[in-house]
Coordinates of C-alpha atoms and ligand atoms in Angstrom, one line a residue:
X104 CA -64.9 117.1 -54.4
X105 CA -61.8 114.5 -55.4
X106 CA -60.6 115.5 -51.6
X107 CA -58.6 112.3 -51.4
X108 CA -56.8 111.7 -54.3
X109 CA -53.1 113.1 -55.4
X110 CA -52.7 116.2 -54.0
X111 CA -52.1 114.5 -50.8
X112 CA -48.6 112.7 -49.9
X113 CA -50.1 110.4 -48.0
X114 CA -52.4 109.2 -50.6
X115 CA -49.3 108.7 -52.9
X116 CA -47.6 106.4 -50.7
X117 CA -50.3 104.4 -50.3
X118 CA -51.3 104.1 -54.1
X119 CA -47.7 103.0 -54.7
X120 CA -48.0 100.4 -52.4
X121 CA -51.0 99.8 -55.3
X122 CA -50.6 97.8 -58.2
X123 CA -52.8 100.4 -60.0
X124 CA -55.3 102.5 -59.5
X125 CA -58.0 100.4 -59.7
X126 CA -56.5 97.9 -57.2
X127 CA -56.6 100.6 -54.7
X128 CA -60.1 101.1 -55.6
X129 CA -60.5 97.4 -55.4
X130 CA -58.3 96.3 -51.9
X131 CA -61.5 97.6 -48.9
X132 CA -58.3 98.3 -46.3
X133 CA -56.5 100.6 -48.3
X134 CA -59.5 102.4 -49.9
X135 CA -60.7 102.9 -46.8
X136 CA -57.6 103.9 -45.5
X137 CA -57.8 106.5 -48.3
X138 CA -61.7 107.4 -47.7
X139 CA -60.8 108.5 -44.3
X140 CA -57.4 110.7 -45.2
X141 CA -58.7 114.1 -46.1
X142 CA -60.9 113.4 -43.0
X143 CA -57.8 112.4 -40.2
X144 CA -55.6 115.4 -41.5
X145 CA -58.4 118.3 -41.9
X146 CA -61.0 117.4 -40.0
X147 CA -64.2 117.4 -42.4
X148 CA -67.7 116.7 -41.8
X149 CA -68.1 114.2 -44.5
X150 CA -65.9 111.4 -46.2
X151 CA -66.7 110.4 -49.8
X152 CA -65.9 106.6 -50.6
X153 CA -63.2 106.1 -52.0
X154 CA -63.7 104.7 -55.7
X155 CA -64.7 105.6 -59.1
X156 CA -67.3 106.3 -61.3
X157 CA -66.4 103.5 -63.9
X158 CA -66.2 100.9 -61.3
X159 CA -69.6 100.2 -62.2
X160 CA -69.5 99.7 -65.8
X161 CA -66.0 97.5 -64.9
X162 CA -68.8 95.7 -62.5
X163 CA -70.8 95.0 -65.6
X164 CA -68.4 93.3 -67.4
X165 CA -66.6 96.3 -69.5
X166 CA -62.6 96.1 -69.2
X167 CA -61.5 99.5 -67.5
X168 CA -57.8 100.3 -67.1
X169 CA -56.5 103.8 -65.9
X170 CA -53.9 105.3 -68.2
X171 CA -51.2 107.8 -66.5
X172 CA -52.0 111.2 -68.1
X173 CA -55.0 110.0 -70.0
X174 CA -57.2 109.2 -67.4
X175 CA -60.1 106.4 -67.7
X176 CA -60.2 103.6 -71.4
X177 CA -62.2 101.2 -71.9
X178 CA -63.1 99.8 -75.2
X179 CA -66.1 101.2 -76.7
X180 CA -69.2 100.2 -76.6
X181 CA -70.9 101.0 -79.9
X182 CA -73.6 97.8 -80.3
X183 CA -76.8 96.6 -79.2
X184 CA -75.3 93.3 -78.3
X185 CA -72.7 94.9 -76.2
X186 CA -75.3 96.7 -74.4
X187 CA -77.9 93.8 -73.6
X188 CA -74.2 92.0 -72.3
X189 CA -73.9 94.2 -69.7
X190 CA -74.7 92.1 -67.1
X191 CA -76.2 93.1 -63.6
X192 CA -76.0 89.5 -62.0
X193 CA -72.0 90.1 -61.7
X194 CA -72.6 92.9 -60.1
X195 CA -72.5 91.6 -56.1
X196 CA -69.5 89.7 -56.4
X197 CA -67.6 92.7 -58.5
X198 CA -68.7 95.3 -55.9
X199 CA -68.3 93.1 -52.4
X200 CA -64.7 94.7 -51.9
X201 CA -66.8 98.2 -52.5
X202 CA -69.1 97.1 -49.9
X203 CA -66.6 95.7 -47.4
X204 CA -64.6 99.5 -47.8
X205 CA -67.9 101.1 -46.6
X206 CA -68.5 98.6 -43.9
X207 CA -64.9 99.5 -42.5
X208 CA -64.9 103.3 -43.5
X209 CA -68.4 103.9 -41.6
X210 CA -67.0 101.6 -38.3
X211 CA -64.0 104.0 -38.6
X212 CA -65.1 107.6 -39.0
X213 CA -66.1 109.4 -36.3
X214 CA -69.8 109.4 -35.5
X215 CA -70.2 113.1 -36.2
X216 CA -68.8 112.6 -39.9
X217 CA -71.6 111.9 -42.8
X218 CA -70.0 109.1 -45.0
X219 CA -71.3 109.7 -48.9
X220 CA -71.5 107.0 -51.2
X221 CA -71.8 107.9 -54.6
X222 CA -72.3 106.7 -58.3
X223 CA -72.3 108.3 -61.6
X224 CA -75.4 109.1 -63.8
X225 CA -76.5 107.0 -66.6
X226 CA -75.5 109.9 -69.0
X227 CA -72.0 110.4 -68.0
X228 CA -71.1 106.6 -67.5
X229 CA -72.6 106.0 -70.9
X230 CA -70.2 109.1 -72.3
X231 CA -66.8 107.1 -70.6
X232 CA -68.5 103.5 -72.2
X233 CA -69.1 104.5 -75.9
X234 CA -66.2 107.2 -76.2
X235 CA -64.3 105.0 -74.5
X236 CA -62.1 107.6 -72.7
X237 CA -62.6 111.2 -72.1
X238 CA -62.9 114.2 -74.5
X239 CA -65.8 115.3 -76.7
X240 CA -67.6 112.3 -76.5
X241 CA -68.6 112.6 -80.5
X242 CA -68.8 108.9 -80.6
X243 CA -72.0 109.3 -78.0
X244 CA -73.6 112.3 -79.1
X245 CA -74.0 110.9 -82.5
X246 CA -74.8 107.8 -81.2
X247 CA -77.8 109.4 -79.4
X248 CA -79.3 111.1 -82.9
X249 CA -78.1 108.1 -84.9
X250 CA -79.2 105.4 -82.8
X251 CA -81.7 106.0 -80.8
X252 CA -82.9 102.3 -80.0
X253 CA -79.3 101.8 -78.9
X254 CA -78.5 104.5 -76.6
X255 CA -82.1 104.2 -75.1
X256 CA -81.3 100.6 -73.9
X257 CA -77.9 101.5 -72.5
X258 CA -79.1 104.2 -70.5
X259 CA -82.0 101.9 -69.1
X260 CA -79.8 99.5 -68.1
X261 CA -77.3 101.9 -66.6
X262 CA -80.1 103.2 -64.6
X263 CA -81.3 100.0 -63.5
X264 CA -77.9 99.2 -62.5
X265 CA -77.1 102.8 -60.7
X266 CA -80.3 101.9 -58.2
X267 CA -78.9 98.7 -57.6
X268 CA -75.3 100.0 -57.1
X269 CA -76.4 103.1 -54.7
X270 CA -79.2 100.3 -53.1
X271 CA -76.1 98.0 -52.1
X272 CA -74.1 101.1 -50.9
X273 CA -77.0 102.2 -48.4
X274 CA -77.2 98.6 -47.3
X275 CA -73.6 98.3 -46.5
X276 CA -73.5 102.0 -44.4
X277 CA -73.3 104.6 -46.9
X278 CA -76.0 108.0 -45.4
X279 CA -75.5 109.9 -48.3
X280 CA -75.7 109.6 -51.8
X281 CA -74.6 111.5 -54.6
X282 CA -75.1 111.1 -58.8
X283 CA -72.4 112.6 -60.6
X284 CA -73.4 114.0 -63.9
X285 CA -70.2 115.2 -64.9
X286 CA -70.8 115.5 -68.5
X287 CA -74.9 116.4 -68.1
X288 CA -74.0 120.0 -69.8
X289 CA -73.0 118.3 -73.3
X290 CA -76.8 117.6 -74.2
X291 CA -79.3 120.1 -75.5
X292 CA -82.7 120.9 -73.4
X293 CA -84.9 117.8 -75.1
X294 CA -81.8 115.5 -74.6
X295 CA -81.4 116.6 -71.3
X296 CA -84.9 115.8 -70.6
X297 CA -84.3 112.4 -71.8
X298 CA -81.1 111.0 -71.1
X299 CA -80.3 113.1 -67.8
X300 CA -83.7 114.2 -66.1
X301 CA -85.6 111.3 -66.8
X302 CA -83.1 108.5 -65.7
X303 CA -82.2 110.6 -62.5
X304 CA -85.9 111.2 -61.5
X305 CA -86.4 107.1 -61.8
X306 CA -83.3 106.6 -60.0
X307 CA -83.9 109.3 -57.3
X308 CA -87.8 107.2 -56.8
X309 CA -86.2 103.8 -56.3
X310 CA -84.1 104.9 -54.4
X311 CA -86.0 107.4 -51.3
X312 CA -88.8 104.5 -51.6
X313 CA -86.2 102.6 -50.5
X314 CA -84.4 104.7 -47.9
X315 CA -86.7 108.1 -47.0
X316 CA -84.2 109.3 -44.8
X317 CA -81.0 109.0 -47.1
X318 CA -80.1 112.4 -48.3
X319 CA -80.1 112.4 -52.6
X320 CA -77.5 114.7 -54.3
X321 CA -77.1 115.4 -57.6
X322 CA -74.5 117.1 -59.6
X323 CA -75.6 118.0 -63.3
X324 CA -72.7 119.8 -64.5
X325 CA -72.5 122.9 -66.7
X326 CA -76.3 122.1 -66.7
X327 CA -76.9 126.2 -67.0
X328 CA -80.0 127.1 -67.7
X329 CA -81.3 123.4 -67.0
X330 CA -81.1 123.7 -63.4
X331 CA -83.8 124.6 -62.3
X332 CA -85.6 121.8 -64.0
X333 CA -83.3 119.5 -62.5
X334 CA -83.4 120.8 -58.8
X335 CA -86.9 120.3 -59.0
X336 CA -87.0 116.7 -59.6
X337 CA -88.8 115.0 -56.8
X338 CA -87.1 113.3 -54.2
X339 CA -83.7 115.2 -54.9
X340 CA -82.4 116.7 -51.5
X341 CA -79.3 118.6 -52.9
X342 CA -77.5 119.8 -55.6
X343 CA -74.2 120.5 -56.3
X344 CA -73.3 123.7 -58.4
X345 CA -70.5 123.9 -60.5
X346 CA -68.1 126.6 -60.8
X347 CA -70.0 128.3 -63.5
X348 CA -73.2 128.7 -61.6
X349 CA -73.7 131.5 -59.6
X350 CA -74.8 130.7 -55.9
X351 CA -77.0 133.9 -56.0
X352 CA -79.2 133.3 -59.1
X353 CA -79.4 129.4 -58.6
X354 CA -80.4 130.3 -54.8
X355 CA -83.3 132.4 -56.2
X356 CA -83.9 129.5 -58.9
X357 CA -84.5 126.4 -56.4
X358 CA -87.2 125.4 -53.9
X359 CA -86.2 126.7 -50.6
X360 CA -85.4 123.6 -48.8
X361 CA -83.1 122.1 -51.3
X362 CA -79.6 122.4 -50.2
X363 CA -77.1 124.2 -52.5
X364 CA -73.6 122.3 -52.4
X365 CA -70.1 124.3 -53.8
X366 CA -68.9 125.9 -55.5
X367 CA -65.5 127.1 -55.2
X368 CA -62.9 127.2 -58.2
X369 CA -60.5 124.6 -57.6
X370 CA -58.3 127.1 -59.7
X371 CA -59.0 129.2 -56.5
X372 CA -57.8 127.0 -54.0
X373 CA -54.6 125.6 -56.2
X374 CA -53.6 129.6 -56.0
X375 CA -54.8 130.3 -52.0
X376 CA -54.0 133.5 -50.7
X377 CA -56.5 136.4 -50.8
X378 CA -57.9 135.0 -54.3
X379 CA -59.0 132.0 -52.5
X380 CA -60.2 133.9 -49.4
X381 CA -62.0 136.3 -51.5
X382 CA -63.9 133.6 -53.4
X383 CA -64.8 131.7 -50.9
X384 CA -66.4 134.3 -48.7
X385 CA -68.5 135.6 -52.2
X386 CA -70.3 132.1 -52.0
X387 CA -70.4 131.7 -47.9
X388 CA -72.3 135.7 -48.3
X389 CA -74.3 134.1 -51.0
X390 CA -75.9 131.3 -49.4
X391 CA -75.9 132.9 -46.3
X392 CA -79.4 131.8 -45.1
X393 CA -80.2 129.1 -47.4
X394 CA -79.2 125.6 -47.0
X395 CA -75.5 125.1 -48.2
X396 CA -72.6 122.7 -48.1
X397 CA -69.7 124.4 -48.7
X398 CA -67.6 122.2 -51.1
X399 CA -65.8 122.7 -54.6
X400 CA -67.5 123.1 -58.0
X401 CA -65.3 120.4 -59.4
X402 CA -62.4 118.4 -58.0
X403 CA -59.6 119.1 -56.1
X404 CA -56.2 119.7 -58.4
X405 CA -53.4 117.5 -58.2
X406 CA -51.2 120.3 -57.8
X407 CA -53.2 122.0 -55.0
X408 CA -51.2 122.6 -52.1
X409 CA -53.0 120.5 -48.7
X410 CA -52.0 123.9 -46.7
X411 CA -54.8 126.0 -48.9
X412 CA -57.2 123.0 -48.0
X413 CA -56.4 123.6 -44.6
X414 CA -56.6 127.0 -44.9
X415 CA -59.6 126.5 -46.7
X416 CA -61.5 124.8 -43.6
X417 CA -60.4 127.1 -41.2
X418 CA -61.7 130.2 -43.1
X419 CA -65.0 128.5 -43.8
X420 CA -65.1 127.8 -40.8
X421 CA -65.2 131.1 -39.2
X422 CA -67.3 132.9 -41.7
Ligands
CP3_707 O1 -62.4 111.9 -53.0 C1 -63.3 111.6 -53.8 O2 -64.0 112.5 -54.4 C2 -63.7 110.2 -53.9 C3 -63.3 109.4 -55.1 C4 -63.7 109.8 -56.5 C5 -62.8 109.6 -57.6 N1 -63.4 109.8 -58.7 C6 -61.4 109.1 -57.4 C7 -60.4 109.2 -58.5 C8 -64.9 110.2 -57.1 C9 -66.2 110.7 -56.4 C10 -64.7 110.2 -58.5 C11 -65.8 110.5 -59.4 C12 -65.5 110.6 -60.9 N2 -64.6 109.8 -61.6 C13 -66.2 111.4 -61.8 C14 -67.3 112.4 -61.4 C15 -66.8 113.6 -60.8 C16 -66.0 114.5 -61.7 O3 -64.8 114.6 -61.4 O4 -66.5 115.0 -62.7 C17 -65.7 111.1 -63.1 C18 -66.1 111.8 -64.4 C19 -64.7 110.1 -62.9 C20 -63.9 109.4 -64.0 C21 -62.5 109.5 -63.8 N3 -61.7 108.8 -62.8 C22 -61.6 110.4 -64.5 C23 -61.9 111.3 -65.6 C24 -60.3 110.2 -63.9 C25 -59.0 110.8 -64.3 C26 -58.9 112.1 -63.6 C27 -57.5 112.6 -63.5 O5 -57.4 113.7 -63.0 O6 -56.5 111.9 -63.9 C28 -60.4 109.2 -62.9 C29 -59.3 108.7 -62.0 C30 -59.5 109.1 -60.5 N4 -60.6 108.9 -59.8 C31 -58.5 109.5 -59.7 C32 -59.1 109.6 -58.4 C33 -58.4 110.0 -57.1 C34 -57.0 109.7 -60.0 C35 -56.4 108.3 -59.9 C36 -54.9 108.3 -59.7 O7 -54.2 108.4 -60.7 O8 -54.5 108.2 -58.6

């Protein structure tokens, strides 16, 4: 997870040929010249695209900037009118340079590699769009109890604008897809019903009506004791665990045929050595038998040292 991104010289030098981040996110050559990085120097089976998860609400009309050391701000969205606003007919012209990365990336990377395009999930985006920036997310979690009418529309629109995002990415080359529900674990078992179960399982329809052969992934984080429920929606083909989760118990928890993606402690691989060896050989024993991508449980740390990725592969790949 996050294996382009800063830990990576190469991607530095090309993100300060960047204006900003988003820029990068925005200009198809480079981005796709940053998709297919982790993949040229390690050899992977899979590239994600290159981009965010807030390029979508920035799609919609909400003005997104990303601040050094503080991470994604827009300004928050706190009223009805703001959310019936968000407007899904700028949507193909915002996201054509999106498209146009994919188009290249997939005519690029080798035919053996998967190429994952990815979006996040109603709940999250709606966290980054009424907070405004990360943290707590107060602002939406009393928006939920205090105004229900409000945060019920904004994650109906979100949703209807997540199938149309991930529709457009399949179109354009994308054979994955993945929902990122970063923040899923913030919301209690009705909520979660609500605001990240239900918009997921309408999201997850659209889309394998759509496109049966398209593998689904969905990443519910800290979801605990949720999921189970979640990796039982229909039409959901994997699910990534995060580094809380024990491969084990979640193994026993799933249907068989769902594929278990993770869940290595980034913390693991920023230290490497026999820490890292050791952890990553408790989840390869884990899963042994049971379909599994091995991956992160959260993203790669600027910090991290590309030799432990390396490393990383190469012990994976002999277990
Ligand atoms: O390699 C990849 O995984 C593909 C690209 C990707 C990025 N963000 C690039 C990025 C993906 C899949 C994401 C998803 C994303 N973005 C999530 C969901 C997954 C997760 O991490 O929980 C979320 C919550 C976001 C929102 C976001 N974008 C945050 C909170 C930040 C700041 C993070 C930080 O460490 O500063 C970003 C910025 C961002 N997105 C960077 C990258 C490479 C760093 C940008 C930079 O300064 O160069």
């Amino acid at each position: 997870m996050r294996q382009a991104g800063r830990y990576l010289p190469e991607y530095q030098a090309l993100r300060a040929r960047a204006e900003d981040f988003l820029a990068l996110c925005m200009t198809p050559d480079l981005a796709a010249e940053v998709t297919l990085q982790p993949v040229h120097r390690f050899g992977f089976d899979a590239a994600i695209l290159f981009s965010d998860i807030l390029i979508l609400p920035w799609a919609l009309g909400r003005p997104l900037s990303f601040v050094e050391g503080q991470g994604p701000v827009m300004p928050p969205l706190r009223k009805a009118e703001e959310v019936a606003a968000l407007d899904l007919a700028r949507m193909p012209e915002a996201m054509a340079p999106v498209l146009e990365t994919i188009r290249i990336v997939r005519a690029t990377l080798p035919a053996s590699a998967t190429l994952i395009g990815f979006g996040g999930a109603p709940f999250t985006l709606a966290c980054y769009l009424v907070d405004g920036t990360g943290g707590a997310f107060l602002a939406t979690r009393r928006a939920i109890r205090e105004d229900p009418s409000f945060f019920t529309a904004l994650i109906e629109r979100l949703t209807d604008a997540t199938i149309a995002w991930l529709t457009a990415q399949a179109e354009a080359g994308a054979e994955a897809l993945m929902l990122f529900d970063s923040w899923a674990g913030l919301l209690p078992p009705l909520l979660f019903r609500q605001f990240v179960m239900a918009p997921t399982a309408r999201i997850l329809a659209a889309l394998k009506r759509r496109f049966p052969r398209v593998p689904l992934m969905g990443f519910p984080r800290l979801a605990g004791l949720m999921l189970p429920a979640y990796a039982a929606l229909p039409g959901l083909d994997a699910v990534g665990l995060d580094t809380t989760s024990d491969p084990v118990l979640a193994r026993s928890l799933v249907p068989n045929e769902l594929t278990l993606q993770g869940n290595l402690d980034p913390l693991a691989l920023l230290a490497g050595g026999p820490a890292l060896a050791e952890e990553a050989g408790a989840i390869a024993s884990a899963l042994r038998g049971h379909p599994h991508i091995f991956n992160l449980g959260h993203g790669v740390l600027p910090e991290t040292p590309p030799a432990h990725v390396a490393n990383l592969v190469s012990l994976v790949r002999g277990l």
